[in-house]
XYZ file of C-alpha atoms in Angstrom:
758
model
C 23.322 1.823 -35.921
C 20.873 1.273 -38.626
C 20.772 4.685 -39.768
C 24.455 5.223 -39.980
C 25.499 5.574 -44.166
C 29.140 7.319 -45.245
C 31.175 7.248 -48.420
C 34.832 6.237 -47.926
C 35.383 6.573 -51.166
C 34.007 6.986 -54.242
C 31.614 3.999 -55.875
C 32.028 2.792 -52.213
C 29.512 3.482 -49.595
C 28.987 1.703 -45.453
C 26.577 2.112 -43.763
C 24.012 -0.505 -41.052
C 27.307 0.009 -39.312
C 26.343 -2.507 -35.850
C 29.235 -4.154 -33.190
C 28.796 -7.611 -31.345
C 32.332 -6.666 -28.813
C 32.739 -3.766 -27.044
C 35.231 -3.957 -24.146
C 35.821 0.017 -23.948
C 38.622 0.715 -22.047
C 39.586 3.414 -19.132
C 38.059 7.368 -20.578
C 37.149 10.788 -19.264
C 35.375 13.657 -19.699
C 34.303 17.211 -19.205
C 31.838 19.254 -20.442
C 31.302 22.730 -18.863
C 30.650 26.340 -20.332
C 34.743 26.735 -21.231
C 36.134 23.235 -22.143
C 34.297 20.140 -23.760
C 37.291 17.067 -23.798
C 37.032 13.674 -24.141
C 40.023 11.592 -23.402
C 40.450 7.583 -23.939
C 43.846 6.313 -21.405
C 43.908 2.659 -22.772
C 42.841 0.906 -26.219
C 39.201 0.022 -26.758
C 38.489 -3.494 -28.485
C 35.256 -3.992 -31.026
C 33.699 -6.263 -32.997
C 31.836 -4.930 -35.520
C 30.256 -5.622 -39.060
C 28.979 -3.004 -41.586
C 27.640 -3.346 -44.912
C 29.398 -2.582 -48.142
C 27.919 -1.451 -51.245
C 30.737 -1.273 -54.152
C 29.408 -1.392 -57.584
C 26.097 -1.813 -56.544
C 27.500 -5.092 -55.092
C 26.660 -5.751 -51.187
C 28.806 -7.163 -49.033
C 28.726 -7.663 -44.957
C 32.263 -7.222 -44.303
C 33.320 -8.317 -40.484
C 36.588 -6.688 -38.652
C 37.919 -5.714 -35.213
C 38.603 -3.266 -34.388
C 41.571 -1.417 -31.710
C 41.354 2.616 -30.754
C 44.576 3.694 -30.120
C 43.997 6.341 -26.903
C 42.830 9.545 -27.947
C 41.599 12.866 -26.974
C 39.628 15.355 -27.929
C 39.558 18.764 -26.791
C 37.566 22.314 -27.409
C 37.999 24.979 -26.045
C 34.023 27.707 -25.806
C 33.484 31.217 -26.125
C 29.689 31.872 -24.225
C 27.520 34.731 -23.777
C 25.319 35.626 -20.725
C 23.058 33.031 -20.954
C 25.779 30.217 -21.708
C 25.493 29.691 -24.842
C 28.271 29.263 -27.459
C 29.876 32.005 -29.963
C 32.639 30.447 -30.323
C 35.158 27.206 -30.037
C 37.845 26.174 -30.945
C 40.064 22.741 -31.555
C 42.798 22.435 -29.177
C 43.297 18.807 -29.410
C 41.841 16.019 -31.558
C 44.112 13.196 -31.875
C 42.440 9.675 -32.672
C 43.744 6.349 -34.159
C 41.824 3.435 -35.275
C 43.672 0.102 -36.513
C 41.530 -2.428 -38.559
C 41.869 -6.064 -37.189
C 41.783 -9.145 -39.907
C 38.671 -8.849 -42.294
C 36.235 -11.538 -43.446
C 33.399 -10.481 -45.969
C 30.322 -13.028 -46.528
C 29.798 -13.800 -48.643
C 33.454 -14.165 -49.767
C 35.806 -12.654 -51.873
C 39.600 -12.457 -51.218
C 39.986 -10.281 -54.268
C 37.870 -7.562 -52.775
C 39.114 -8.900 -48.971
C 42.905 -8.388 -50.099
C 41.751 -4.685 -52.004
C 40.598 -3.742 -48.419
C 43.938 -5.240 -46.504
C 46.152 -3.055 -49.156
C 43.451 0.171 -48.247
C 43.426 -0.205 -44.718
C 45.853 2.395 -44.256
C 42.969 4.569 -46.723
C 40.467 3.917 -44.384
C 41.970 4.351 -40.972
C 42.903 8.250 -42.298
C 39.502 8.268 -43.518
C 37.874 7.414 -40.062
C 40.332 9.713 -37.826
C 39.152 12.698 -40.902
C 35.557 11.699 -40.198
C 36.283 12.260 -36.380
C 38.336 15.079 -36.384
C 37.713 16.903 -39.932
C 33.820 16.591 -41.052
C 32.320 15.486 -37.443
C 33.966 18.075 -35.094
C 33.794 20.513 -37.556
C 30.317 19.519 -37.724
C 29.925 19.758 -33.602
C 31.132 23.124 -33.447
C 28.676 24.021 -36.018
C 25.465 22.914 -33.626
C 26.690 24.682 -31.228
C 26.616 27.973 -32.538
C 22.753 26.564 -33.807
C 20.201 28.031 -31.838
C 17.722 26.809 -34.205
C 15.521 23.360 -32.315
C 14.420 20.712 -34.602
C 10.376 20.413 -33.859
C 8.836 17.528 -32.909
C 8.062 14.857 -34.066
C 4.173 14.652 -35.256
C 1.725 11.950 -33.565
C 1.105 8.542 -35.286
C -2.684 8.539 -36.078
C -4.803 5.499 -34.724
C -5.532 2.552 -36.563
C -9.484 2.012 -37.329
C -9.231 -1.508 -35.419
C -7.241 -0.172 -31.955
C -8.177 0.578 -28.681
C -6.524 3.804 -27.739
C -4.674 4.928 -24.979
C -7.296 6.788 -22.870
C -9.261 3.522 -23.390
C -7.103 1.092 -21.479
C -6.868 1.184 -18.186
C -3.604 0.483 -17.540
C -2.623 3.853 -19.119
C -4.804 4.977 -17.666
C -3.060 4.034 -14.041
C -0.214 4.353 -15.441
C -0.536 7.926 -15.768
C -2.512 8.565 -12.574
C 0.608 7.182 -11.013
C 3.437 9.530 -12.482
C 1.550 12.349 -12.260
C 0.737 11.521 -8.246
C 3.968 10.125 -7.691
C 6.378 11.732 -5.471
C 9.501 13.031 -5.965
C 11.842 10.317 -6.631
C 15.588 10.679 -5.700
C 14.722 14.784 -6.639
C 12.748 14.213 -10.043
C 9.308 14.433 -10.104
C 7.171 12.912 -12.988
C 4.853 13.726 -15.683
C 2.198 11.371 -18.237
C 0.531 12.725 -20.374
C -2.053 10.736 -23.882
C -2.158 12.495 -27.236
C -3.966 11.004 -29.929
C -5.028 7.681 -28.852
C -2.020 6.443 -29.617
C 1.004 8.396 -27.932
C 2.483 8.291 -23.917
C 4.201 11.416 -23.440
C 6.258 11.189 -20.891
C 8.146 14.517 -18.697
C 10.981 14.154 -16.043
C 11.001 17.271 -14.059
C 14.690 18.358 -12.152
C 13.595 20.590 -10.704
C 16.781 21.598 -8.495
C 19.011 20.418 -10.858
C 20.717 17.292 -11.309
C 24.099 17.228 -8.779
C 25.406 13.895 -7.555
C 28.867 11.773 -7.763
C 28.529 7.704 -8.660
C 31.893 5.953 -8.138
C 30.126 3.009 -6.514
C 28.880 1.034 -8.497
C 27.196 -1.829 -6.005
C 24.788 0.462 -5.503
C 23.835 0.029 -9.337
C 24.874 -3.466 -9.187
C 21.661 -3.757 -6.239
C 19.401 -2.048 -8.435
C 19.622 -4.375 -11.705
C 19.377 -7.597 -9.233
C 15.965 -5.444 -8.342
C 14.857 -5.249 -12.000
C 15.566 -8.638 -12.851
C 13.774 -9.822 -9.968
C 10.233 -8.091 -11.113
C 11.069 -9.004 -14.426
C 11.359 -12.921 -13.522
C 8.080 -12.225 -11.153
C 6.307 -10.650 -13.986
C 7.248 -13.959 -15.952
C 9.483 -12.332 -18.489
C 12.508 -14.331 -17.336
C 13.821 -14.375 -20.618
C 13.624 -10.394 -20.785
C 15.772 -10.965 -17.555
C 18.592 -12.899 -19.070
C 18.645 -10.762 -22.393
C 19.454 -7.640 -19.758
C 22.158 -10.040 -18.058
C 23.976 -10.857 -21.204
C 24.526 -7.002 -23.298
C 24.047 -5.282 -19.594
C 27.595 -3.826 -20.246
C 29.810 -4.798 -17.271
C 31.772 -1.139 -15.589
C 34.269 -1.391 -13.466
C 36.462 1.464 -11.627
C 34.393 3.973 -12.918
C 33.658 7.498 -11.827
C 30.877 9.459 -12.824
C 29.957 13.809 -11.750
C 27.234 15.810 -13.114
C 27.088 19.196 -11.765
C 24.148 21.522 -12.392
C 22.336 23.311 -10.405
C 20.091 25.057 -12.845
C 16.466 23.307 -12.855
C 15.718 21.334 -16.104
C 13.614 18.562 -17.816
C 13.903 15.714 -19.704
C 10.732 14.831 -22.061
C 9.801 11.462 -24.170
C 7.206 9.553 -25.954
C 6.204 6.312 -27.114
C 3.702 5.749 -29.551
C 2.092 2.415 -29.601
C 1.340 1.201 -33.180
C -2.193 -1.316 -33.614
C -2.475 -1.371 -29.482
C -5.030 -4.149 -28.994
C -6.566 -4.520 -25.662
C -9.845 -6.685 -23.709
C -13.086 -5.122 -23.674
C -11.607 -4.609 -19.899
C -8.837 -2.257 -21.275
C -6.335 -4.395 -18.726
C -4.314 -6.867 -20.636
C -3.601 -5.399 -24.463
C -1.054 -6.336 -27.165
C 1.420 -4.838 -29.642
C 3.203 -5.755 -32.720
C 6.474 -7.266 -31.929
C 7.870 -5.816 -34.856
C 7.341 -1.827 -34.677
C 4.575 -1.956 -32.424
C 6.517 0.318 -29.713
C 8.430 3.631 -30.766
C 10.708 5.936 -28.907
C 11.180 8.876 -29.958
C 10.873 12.964 -29.895
C 13.857 13.126 -26.903
C 14.057 17.201 -25.936
C 15.098 18.469 -23.342
C 14.655 22.153 -21.397
C 16.741 24.432 -19.739
C 19.767 23.007 -20.331
C 21.319 25.625 -22.715
C 22.959 24.859 -25.397
C 22.482 20.880 -24.823
C 19.274 21.207 -25.829
C 20.048 21.885 -28.981
C 22.463 18.772 -29.519
C 20.096 16.699 -28.018
C 17.026 17.525 -29.238
C 18.505 18.270 -32.564
C 21.430 15.117 -32.836
C 21.789 12.986 -29.420
C 18.215 12.322 -29.793
C 17.096 11.202 -33.332
C 20.467 9.737 -32.762
C 19.707 7.541 -30.479
C 16.249 7.075 -30.543
C 16.336 4.495 -33.799
C 18.747 2.568 -31.700
C 16.587 2.078 -29.258
C 13.610 1.468 -30.949
C 16.041 -1.683 -32.720
C 16.795 -2.897 -28.876
C 13.193 -3.248 -27.817
C 12.064 -5.012 -31.648
C 14.674 -7.411 -30.271
C 14.062 -8.298 -26.271
C 9.778 -8.707 -27.499
C 11.348 -10.645 -30.129
C 13.134 -12.265 -27.795
C 10.453 -12.578 -25.256
C 7.742 -13.404 -27.707
C 9.442 -15.761 -30.025
C 6.209 -17.387 -31.269
C 2.925 -15.050 -32.768
C 3.624 -11.539 -34.651
C 2.332 -9.742 -31.004
C 3.302 -9.672 -28.273
C 1.135 -9.589 -25.010
C 1.894 -6.859 -22.494
C 2.155 -9.244 -18.797
C 0.377 -8.281 -15.963
C -1.231 -9.026 -12.435
C -4.480 -10.607 -11.665
C -7.107 -7.604 -10.414
C -8.632 -8.053 -6.862
C -12.847 -8.363 -7.240
C -14.934 -5.450 -5.676
C -17.656 -6.331 -4.361
C -20.026 -3.813 -3.312
C -23.231 -5.438 -2.944
C -24.409 -8.694 -1.689
C -25.829 -11.473 -4.001
C -29.322 -11.014 -5.108
C -30.570 -14.167 -3.798
C -28.623 -14.106 -0.278
C -29.911 -9.812 0.038
C -33.617 -11.279 -1.023
C -33.109 -13.918 2.048
C -31.793 -11.148 4.664
C -34.979 -9.285 3.853
C -37.341 -11.864 4.930
C -35.195 -13.318 7.669
C -36.094 -9.784 8.999
C -39.469 -9.276 8.444
C -40.105 -12.855 10.065
C -38.601 -11.980 12.954
C -39.567 -8.569 13.333
C -43.270 -9.704 12.689
C -42.944 -13.115 15.008
C -41.938 -10.724 17.542
C -44.786 -8.716 17.577
C -47.363 -12.120 18.126
C -44.849 -13.780 20.207
C -44.661 -10.853 22.688
C -48.938 -9.937 23.171
C -49.121 -14.142 23.895
C -46.406 -13.624 26.533
C -48.181 -10.498 27.972
C -50.943 -12.387 28.471
C -49.500 -15.211 30.443
C -47.284 -13.486 32.420
C -46.979 -10.353 34.446
C -44.422 -7.485 34.564
C -44.989 -5.175 37.417
C -42.915 -2.002 38.456
C -40.990 -1.169 41.227
C -45.042 0.326 42.776
C -46.697 -3.342 41.994
C -48.129 -1.452 38.767
C -48.129 -3.856 35.298
C -46.460 -2.783 32.388
C -48.703 -1.575 29.852
C -48.587 -3.504 26.368
C -47.319 -0.492 24.279
C -44.186 -0.369 26.177
C -43.121 -4.069 26.263
C -43.973 -3.761 22.608
C -42.096 -1.031 22.004
C -39.429 -2.181 23.952
C -39.654 -5.834 22.367
C -39.671 -4.607 18.888
C -36.662 -1.867 19.158
C -34.235 -4.783 20.657
C -35.218 -7.201 18.151
C -35.090 -4.534 15.131
C -31.998 -3.536 16.420
C -30.792 -7.383 16.817
C -32.089 -7.498 13.070
C -30.127 -4.377 11.680
C -27.340 -5.417 13.372
C -27.743 -8.845 11.918
C -28.118 -7.903 8.245
C -25.390 -5.375 8.124
C -22.999 -8.146 9.496
C -24.486 -10.207 6.639
C -24.012 -7.314 4.401
C -20.355 -6.766 5.140
C -18.785 -10.271 4.954
C -20.638 -10.911 2.062
C -19.263 -8.280 0.071
C -15.492 -5.906 0.056
C -15.050 -3.930 2.930
C -11.995 -2.242 1.444
C -9.633 -2.065 -1.648
C -5.739 -1.477 -2.427
C -5.392 0.797 -5.532
C -3.168 1.649 -7.621
C -3.466 4.932 -9.703
C -7.098 5.117 -8.514
C -7.843 1.813 -11.166
C -6.174 -0.849 -10.679
C -7.528 -2.818 -7.315
C -4.675 -5.644 -6.524
C -5.920 -6.608 -3.362
C -8.970 -6.689 -1.837
C -9.566 -6.856 1.955
C -13.366 -8.735 3.717
C -13.748 -10.180 5.990
C -14.016 -13.867 3.916
C -12.000 -13.276 1.477
C -8.839 -12.023 4.322
C -9.940 -15.043 6.836
C -9.390 -17.805 3.863
C -5.691 -15.352 2.551
C -4.384 -15.614 6.150
C -5.085 -19.043 6.433
C -3.678 -19.902 2.770
C -0.582 -18.043 3.968
C 0.098 -19.449 7.035
C -1.514 -17.052 9.027
C -3.181 -19.163 10.745
C -3.454 -17.185 14.601
C -4.324 -13.933 13.111
C -6.484 -16.033 10.788
C -8.705 -17.592 13.758
C -8.931 -14.446 15.684
C -10.721 -12.352 12.938
C -12.724 -15.361 11.581
C -14.381 -16.015 15.672
C -14.899 -12.565 16.401
C -16.046 -10.957 13.612
C -17.239 -13.987 11.626
C -19.347 -15.951 14.321
C -19.282 -14.155 17.885
C -21.063 -11.227 16.749
C -24.280 -13.891 15.549
C -23.563 -15.608 18.780
C -24.344 -12.308 21.551
C -27.440 -11.276 19.478
C -28.248 -14.675 19.680
C -27.354 -14.758 23.861
C -29.051 -11.366 23.919
C -32.999 -12.756 21.588
C -32.081 -15.537 24.253
C -32.190 -14.156 27.791
C -34.348 -11.392 27.854
C -37.331 -11.910 25.160
C -37.410 -16.063 25.724
C -35.760 -16.461 29.171
C -36.710 -12.221 30.899
C -33.359 -12.616 32.726
C -31.770 -9.974 31.461
C -29.239 -9.628 35.032
C -27.409 -12.830 34.013
C -24.021 -12.599 34.247
C -23.701 -14.807 31.346
C -25.445 -11.795 29.490
C -23.282 -8.933 31.199
C -19.461 -10.967 30.301
C -20.679 -11.749 26.760
C -21.652 -8.209 26.245
C -18.182 -6.775 28.167
C -16.224 -9.307 24.983
C -18.020 -7.677 22.250
C -15.663 -5.075 22.114
C -13.842 -8.077 19.937
C -15.621 -7.614 17.129
C -13.447 -4.066 16.130
C -11.273 -6.413 15.831
C -10.960 -7.462 11.616
C -11.860 -3.320 11.253
C -8.961 -2.423 13.119
C -6.098 -4.762 11.567
C -7.747 -4.298 8.160
C -6.449 -0.804 8.866
C -3.731 -1.137 10.094
C -2.536 -3.590 7.875
C -3.374 -1.828 5.380
C -2.050 1.275 5.903
C 1.888 -0.502 5.805
C 0.377 -0.958 1.814
C -0.146 2.169 0.995
C 2.812 4.255 -0.651
C 1.711 8.132 -1.322
C -0.250 8.902 -5.129
C 0.819 5.679 -5.751
C -1.015 2.812 -3.628
C -3.464 4.076 -1.656
C -6.385 2.409 0.297
C -9.836 2.376 -1.008
C -12.265 1.963 1.660
C -15.868 0.263 0.498
C -19.605 0.292 1.905
C -18.672 -3.172 3.098
C -16.388 -1.252 5.879
C -18.474 1.029 6.707
C -21.490 -1.429 7.376
C -19.298 -3.761 9.021
C -18.280 -0.481 11.943
C -21.446 0.703 12.218
C -23.062 -3.318 13.373
C -19.772 -3.325 15.308
C -21.213 -0.425 17.494
C -24.759 -1.143 16.690
C -23.938 -4.798 18.414
C -22.482 -2.955 21.462
C -25.607 -1.328 21.686
C -27.655 -3.656 21.348
C -25.936 -5.596 24.426
C -26.137 -2.057 26.227
C -29.986 -1.823 26.102
C -30.534 -5.474 26.981
C -28.112 -4.932 30.032
C -29.425 -1.904 31.182
C -32.154 -0.438 30.288
C -34.734 -3.208 28.533
C -37.291 -3.835 31.290
C -35.501 -1.366 33.627
C -36.882 -0.580 37.292
C -39.714 -3.775 36.693
C -40.255 -7.003 38.797
C -37.896 -9.316 36.115
C -34.821 -6.275 37.403
C -35.898 -6.545 40.889
C -36.788 -9.998 40.860
C -33.499 -11.692 39.554
C -32.049 -13.601 41.662
C -28.422 -13.520 40.226
C -26.176 -9.734 40.585
C -25.375 -8.310 37.524
C -21.093 -8.176 37.290
C -21.359 -4.884 36.691
C -23.716 -3.266 39.519
C -21.943 -3.929 42.926
C -23.504 -1.209 44.103
C -26.657 -2.421 43.052
C -27.998 -4.605 46.918
C -28.860 -8.495 46.136
C -31.986 -8.997 47.066
C -32.657 -12.203 48.321
C -36.193 -13.625 47.915
C -37.796 -14.087 51.258
C -35.845 -11.092 52.721
C -38.055 -9.267 55.022
C -38.506 -5.661 53.796
C -36.641 -4.426 57.054
C -33.256 -6.373 56.418
C -33.175 -4.877 52.690
C -33.748 -1.104 54.378
C -31.328 -1.956 56.655
C -28.734 -3.521 54.298
C -29.540 -0.207 52.021
C -28.492 2.125 54.952
C -25.081 0.003 55.818
C -24.233 0.562 52.230
C -24.644 3.720 52.347
C -22.688 4.551 55.492
C -20.074 2.485 53.934
C -20.423 4.506 50.455
C -20.273 7.596 53.440
C -17.042 6.871 55.343
C -15.286 5.449 51.827
C -16.093 7.891 49.448
C -12.382 10.171 49.427
C -11.195 6.429 48.298
C -13.203 6.427 45.884
C -12.762 9.644 44.688
C -8.504 8.700 45.242
C -9.419 5.701 42.957
C -10.782 7.853 40.471
C -8.182 10.175 40.191
C -5.127 7.896 39.609
C -8.282 5.856 36.942
C -8.577 9.080 35.068
C -4.301 9.801 34.950
C -2.889 6.418 34.848
C -5.382 5.606 31.813
C -4.798 9.217 30.265
C -1.462 8.728 30.242
C -0.925 5.140 28.802
C -3.644 6.584 26.165
C -1.927 9.880 24.929
C 1.630 8.746 23.644
C 0.025 6.611 21.447
C -1.893 9.474 19.922
C 0.245 11.650 19.725
C 4.119 10.042 19.467
C 4.821 7.539 16.863
C 3.932 3.984 18.167
C 3.954 1.627 14.932
C 6.489 1.872 12.048
C 6.345 0.653 8.378
C 8.838 -0.094 6.170
C 8.505 -0.840 2.713
C 11.150 -3.072 0.694
C 11.482 -3.995 -2.630
C 11.927 -1.899 -5.830
C 9.098 0.480 -4.364
C 11.664 1.597 -1.220
C 12.885 3.818 -3.604
C 9.591 5.968 -3.710
C 9.200 5.873 0.074
C 12.826 5.385 0.682
C 12.440 6.422 4.698
C 10.328 3.720 7.097
C 6.995 5.426 7.651
C 6.434 6.007 12.178
C 2.738 7.155 12.111
C 0.755 7.420 15.136
C -2.948 6.645 16.224
C -4.672 9.643 15.004
C -2.932 9.678 12.253
C -3.534 6.157 11.182
C -6.949 7.271 11.884
C -6.617 9.941 9.077
C -7.300 6.694 7.074
C -11.089 7.019 7.256
C -13.021 9.636 8.732
C -15.070 6.847 10.785
C -12.751 5.238 11.613
C -11.539 8.180 13.676
C -14.626 8.623 15.443
C -14.802 5.243 16.302
C -10.863 5.314 17.301
C -11.262 8.928 20.006
C -14.234 6.431 21.340
C -13.488 3.167 21.775
C -9.729 4.096 22.404
C -9.939 7.716 24.012
C -13.393 8.545 25.771
C -14.919 5.203 27.110
C -11.468 4.022 28.703
C -11.073 7.308 29.893
C -14.756 7.318 31.198
C -14.568 3.931 32.241
C -12.409 4.828 35.022
C -12.711 8.293 35.807
C -17.002 7.158 36.565
C -15.773 3.455 37.697
C -18.211 1.600 39.728
C -20.870 2.938 37.817
C -21.521 3.621 34.036
C -19.627 0.318 33.915
C -21.589 -0.203 29.804
C -18.198 1.848 29.099
C -16.423 -0.995 29.639
C -17.776 -2.855 26.443
C -17.106 0.492 24.798
C -13.028 0.060 25.973
C -11.029 -1.459 22.764
C -7.830 -1.064 23.025
C -7.182 -4.002 23.982
C -8.813 -5.091 20.706
C -6.557 -2.617 19.094
C -3.208 -4.177 20.197
C -4.519 -7.645 19.416
C -4.678 -6.369 15.950
C -0.991 -4.761 16.319
C 0.351 -8.161 17.505
C -0.951 -10.149 15.655
C -1.742 -8.397 12.042
C 1.347 -6.745 11.909
C 4.420 -9.739 13.186
C 2.812 -11.353 10.033
C 2.239 -8.244 7.716
C 4.683 -8.994 5.587
C 3.938 -13.079 5.004
C 0.243 -11.936 4.083
C 1.546 -9.598 1.627
C 4.185 -11.975 0.416
C 1.041 -14.290 -0.317
C -2.122 -11.781 -1.021
C 1.293 -10.425 -4.565
C 2.283 -13.657 -4.940
C 5.908 -15.162 -3.019
C 8.277 -13.756 -6.283
C 6.972 -9.773 -5.884
C 9.450 -9.352 -2.959
C 12.064 -7.610 -5.719
C 8.691 -5.372 -6.279
C 7.424 -4.729 -3.006
C 7.275 -6.037 0.622
C 6.426 -4.205 3.874
C 7.268 -5.124 7.532
C 6.505 -3.185 10.397
C 7.591 -2.793 13.568
C 5.749 -1.504 17.232
C 7.220 0.486 19.037
C 7.189 1.678 22.862
C 3.738 3.957 22.884
C 2.318 0.666 22.425
C 3.229 -0.837 25.993
C 1.508 1.658 28.099
C -2.055 1.179 26.670
C -1.048 -2.436 27.399
C -0.643 -0.851 30.367
C -3.942 0.632 30.267
C -5.465 -2.699 29.212
C -5.072 -4.886 31.917
C -5.877 -2.303 34.524
C -9.108 -1.626 32.724
C -9.292 -5.751 33.143
C -8.327 -5.665 36.374
C -11.144 -3.517 36.981
C -13.907 -5.165 35.161
C -12.564 -8.644 37.136
C -13.176 -6.946 40.440
C -16.643 -5.122 38.813
C -18.075 -8.209 37.641
C -16.574 -11.129 40.196
C -15.125 -8.931 43.984
C -11.288 -10.251 42.924
C -10.524 -8.386 46.050
C -12.890 -9.476 48.327
C -12.592 -13.465 46.943
C -8.593 -13.375 47.688
C -9.342 -11.211 51.470
C -10.911 -14.442 52.297
C -8.644 -16.888 50.306
C -6.044 -15.334 52.838
C -8.135 -14.886 56.080
C -9.002 -18.786 55.829
C -5.554 -19.400 55.218
C -3.989 -17.626 58.300
C -7.215 -19.199 60.548
C -5.956 -22.490 58.790
C -1.934 -21.987 60.053
C -2.645 -22.112 63.986
C -4.539 -25.499 63.233
C -1.962 -26.965 61.166
C 0.796 -25.665 63.912
C-alpha cells in the first residue's frame, strides 16, 4: 500500500505498508440491504513492513502480525431504493498482536521503545478499525455523491495513438462483437489516443456459488499455458509464486439486478512500428489502471467509485510495474508479445501475371492458325455428308481453347494468391489458405494423405485434364475416347480443395471473434473448377456434335450406351436393323427404366436430404477459447454452405441438383455425373476434419493448445451421403463399362464350364 499514511502518536508517522506473507484464516462475510458483517474464525498471520518517520528520521520496520479471530457487524436501514439512510454498529471485536520488531537501519533504543509501546500500538490499530474506520464507513454509506472520473492522460508527441495500433483496433472489435461469456457482455472504446475504456455489462445480474475451486485451478493452468505460449514464462512463474492458495472456501453472490462495471487502462508513451502491430510501453508507469466504476449497484457504487476503486488501483498499478520488471529485467521498455501474422496476397506476382497473359494470347492465336491449316487438309462432314463450314470449326475450336485457357488462367491465379484467411477482430490475419500454402503446411504438419489428395486433384489434375481435352479434340479429333470421358468424370474432385478449406475453416470460427474471410482467390479457384467441368462437358458432348468425328468414331462413348455402336464396314441395312432392335427393346423395358428412375430419385434424395437438414459435422473448441464457445457446434450442409453465397450455390448444384438429376434421367444426360460431387465432399470431410486438430496445432503452434484447439466429428447423415455416392459410382460404372452385362457373361461362362468339368 504505497499510498498508506497514518499518524500513530504525535511525532510518529507510518506509511508505505506492505506485506510479503499473508496467511488468511477461515473467514465469512454477509453483505445485504440490512446487514453487513465480516468474521474471521481463525487467526491470520502476516509478515509486514512499514516505513516509520520519527523526528525526520526514516526507518523500515519489519514485524510479524497475528490477527486474532474478529467480528464486525453493522445493521442498516434502507429506503425504497435500497440506499442506506442510517446504520448502527452491532459488534466490533478485533485484536492484533505484533511479534518481534526489526529496524533498518538497526537501532536498539528504538526497538526497545517499540517493544514497550506494542500495547499502545495494538490499541491504536484497534481504534483505527473500530473507531475512525467504521465511522468513515457509516458516513460513506449515507453519502450519495459519486466522485467524477479522472481525466484521460494526454498523448505524448512521439507516442503512437491507440487508434493507430492494429493490436488495439482488433481488441476493441473483438470485445464489442464477442458473444456474452458467462452472462457478461463486453464492450470497449478508445479515448484521447491513450486510454482503453473497458465495460462489463451484467445484463442478468450476478448469481453464482463457488465451493469447488478445481475449476479455478484449471483456469489458472490454462492461463499459465497461454503465457508460456506467448513466451511469458517468467510472468507465469511470478503468478504461481504470488497467487494465493485457497482451501475449503465458499463464495456466493446473489444480485439479480442488472449492473455494469467499467475501468480504464491508460498507456503512457505507447510506441508501435509502422504497421501498428509490434508495440512497447515503458516498464515503469507505462500501463496505468484507473477509473474503476460500477453502475446500478446502489450504495455499492459509491463505495467502489469513491473508496475501493481509488484504494485498489495503486496496488494493481504497483503489481503491473513489478510484473513488467520481472518479465523484462533488461531495458527500459516492455515489448508486447504477439504472434506472427499470415500474409494475404490477392494478386499474383506481376511477372507471373504477364506470363499468363502472354500464354493465353499465344494459345488463342495458335488455335486460329492451326484450325485453318487443319481445315484445309482434312474434311469433317455432317451426317448428311455436307462439309462443316470453316466458321463453325473456328467458333468451336476458339470456344474450346478459350475456355481451356481461361480455366488454366483462373487456376494459376488462385494457386498464386490467398483464397481465405482466419481473421480475428476483422483486422489480424492469423491463418491463410491457398493451394500451395495449405499443401506445404499439411506436409509440414504431418497431414500427408490429405496433402497429397489436395495437391493431386486441385494442383495437378486440372492441368492434366485441360491438356487431355486439347489433345483429344483439337489434335487427335477423337472426342468420344473413353479416356477423355473418364478424365471428365473425375474432374469433380477438383472441388476437394474448396470443400476442405471451408469445412476445416468452419471449425476454426468463433462467433464475433475469429471468422473466415473469403478472398478473390477462392472465387477464382471455385469458378475455374466449375469452368473446367463445363469444358469437359463441352468437349465430350457438344464439340463437333452430329459430325463424322462422332459418327465414325471407333470407340463407343462410355456414357452413351443408348447410342448404337457403329462398326466400320457394316451395311446400312444391318445398322437400321440394329436400331430397330434397340427400339423394340426400349419399348418392352420402359417399365423397368421407369422403376429404376423412380428408385434412383427416392434413394438418392433420401441419402442427400438428411445431410442438408440435419447436423452432419460436430466441431469442438478446446483450450481457453472454450470459455467463449463452450458448446459443441453441430452444423448441417446448409449451414456450412451459408459460410459463403457462392459456395452455397455450388453445393446446391453439386450435392443436390446434379446427383438427383443424374439418377432421375439415367442413363440420359450422363454429363450430370461429372457434377455430382458428394463423394468429393465426403473425402474432404474424412481426410480433412479428422486431422484438423493436428493441422491447427501446426498452424498456430504446438503450444497453442492452452489457448485454442479444434476437433471435429462426422455424424450419421454423412453415412447416407456415402451410400448415395457409392450408388452413383455403380451407375457410372454400369454406364461406362456395362458391368451388369460383363458379370452376366462371366456367370454364363462359369455355368457352361461346370458340366464339362464334371
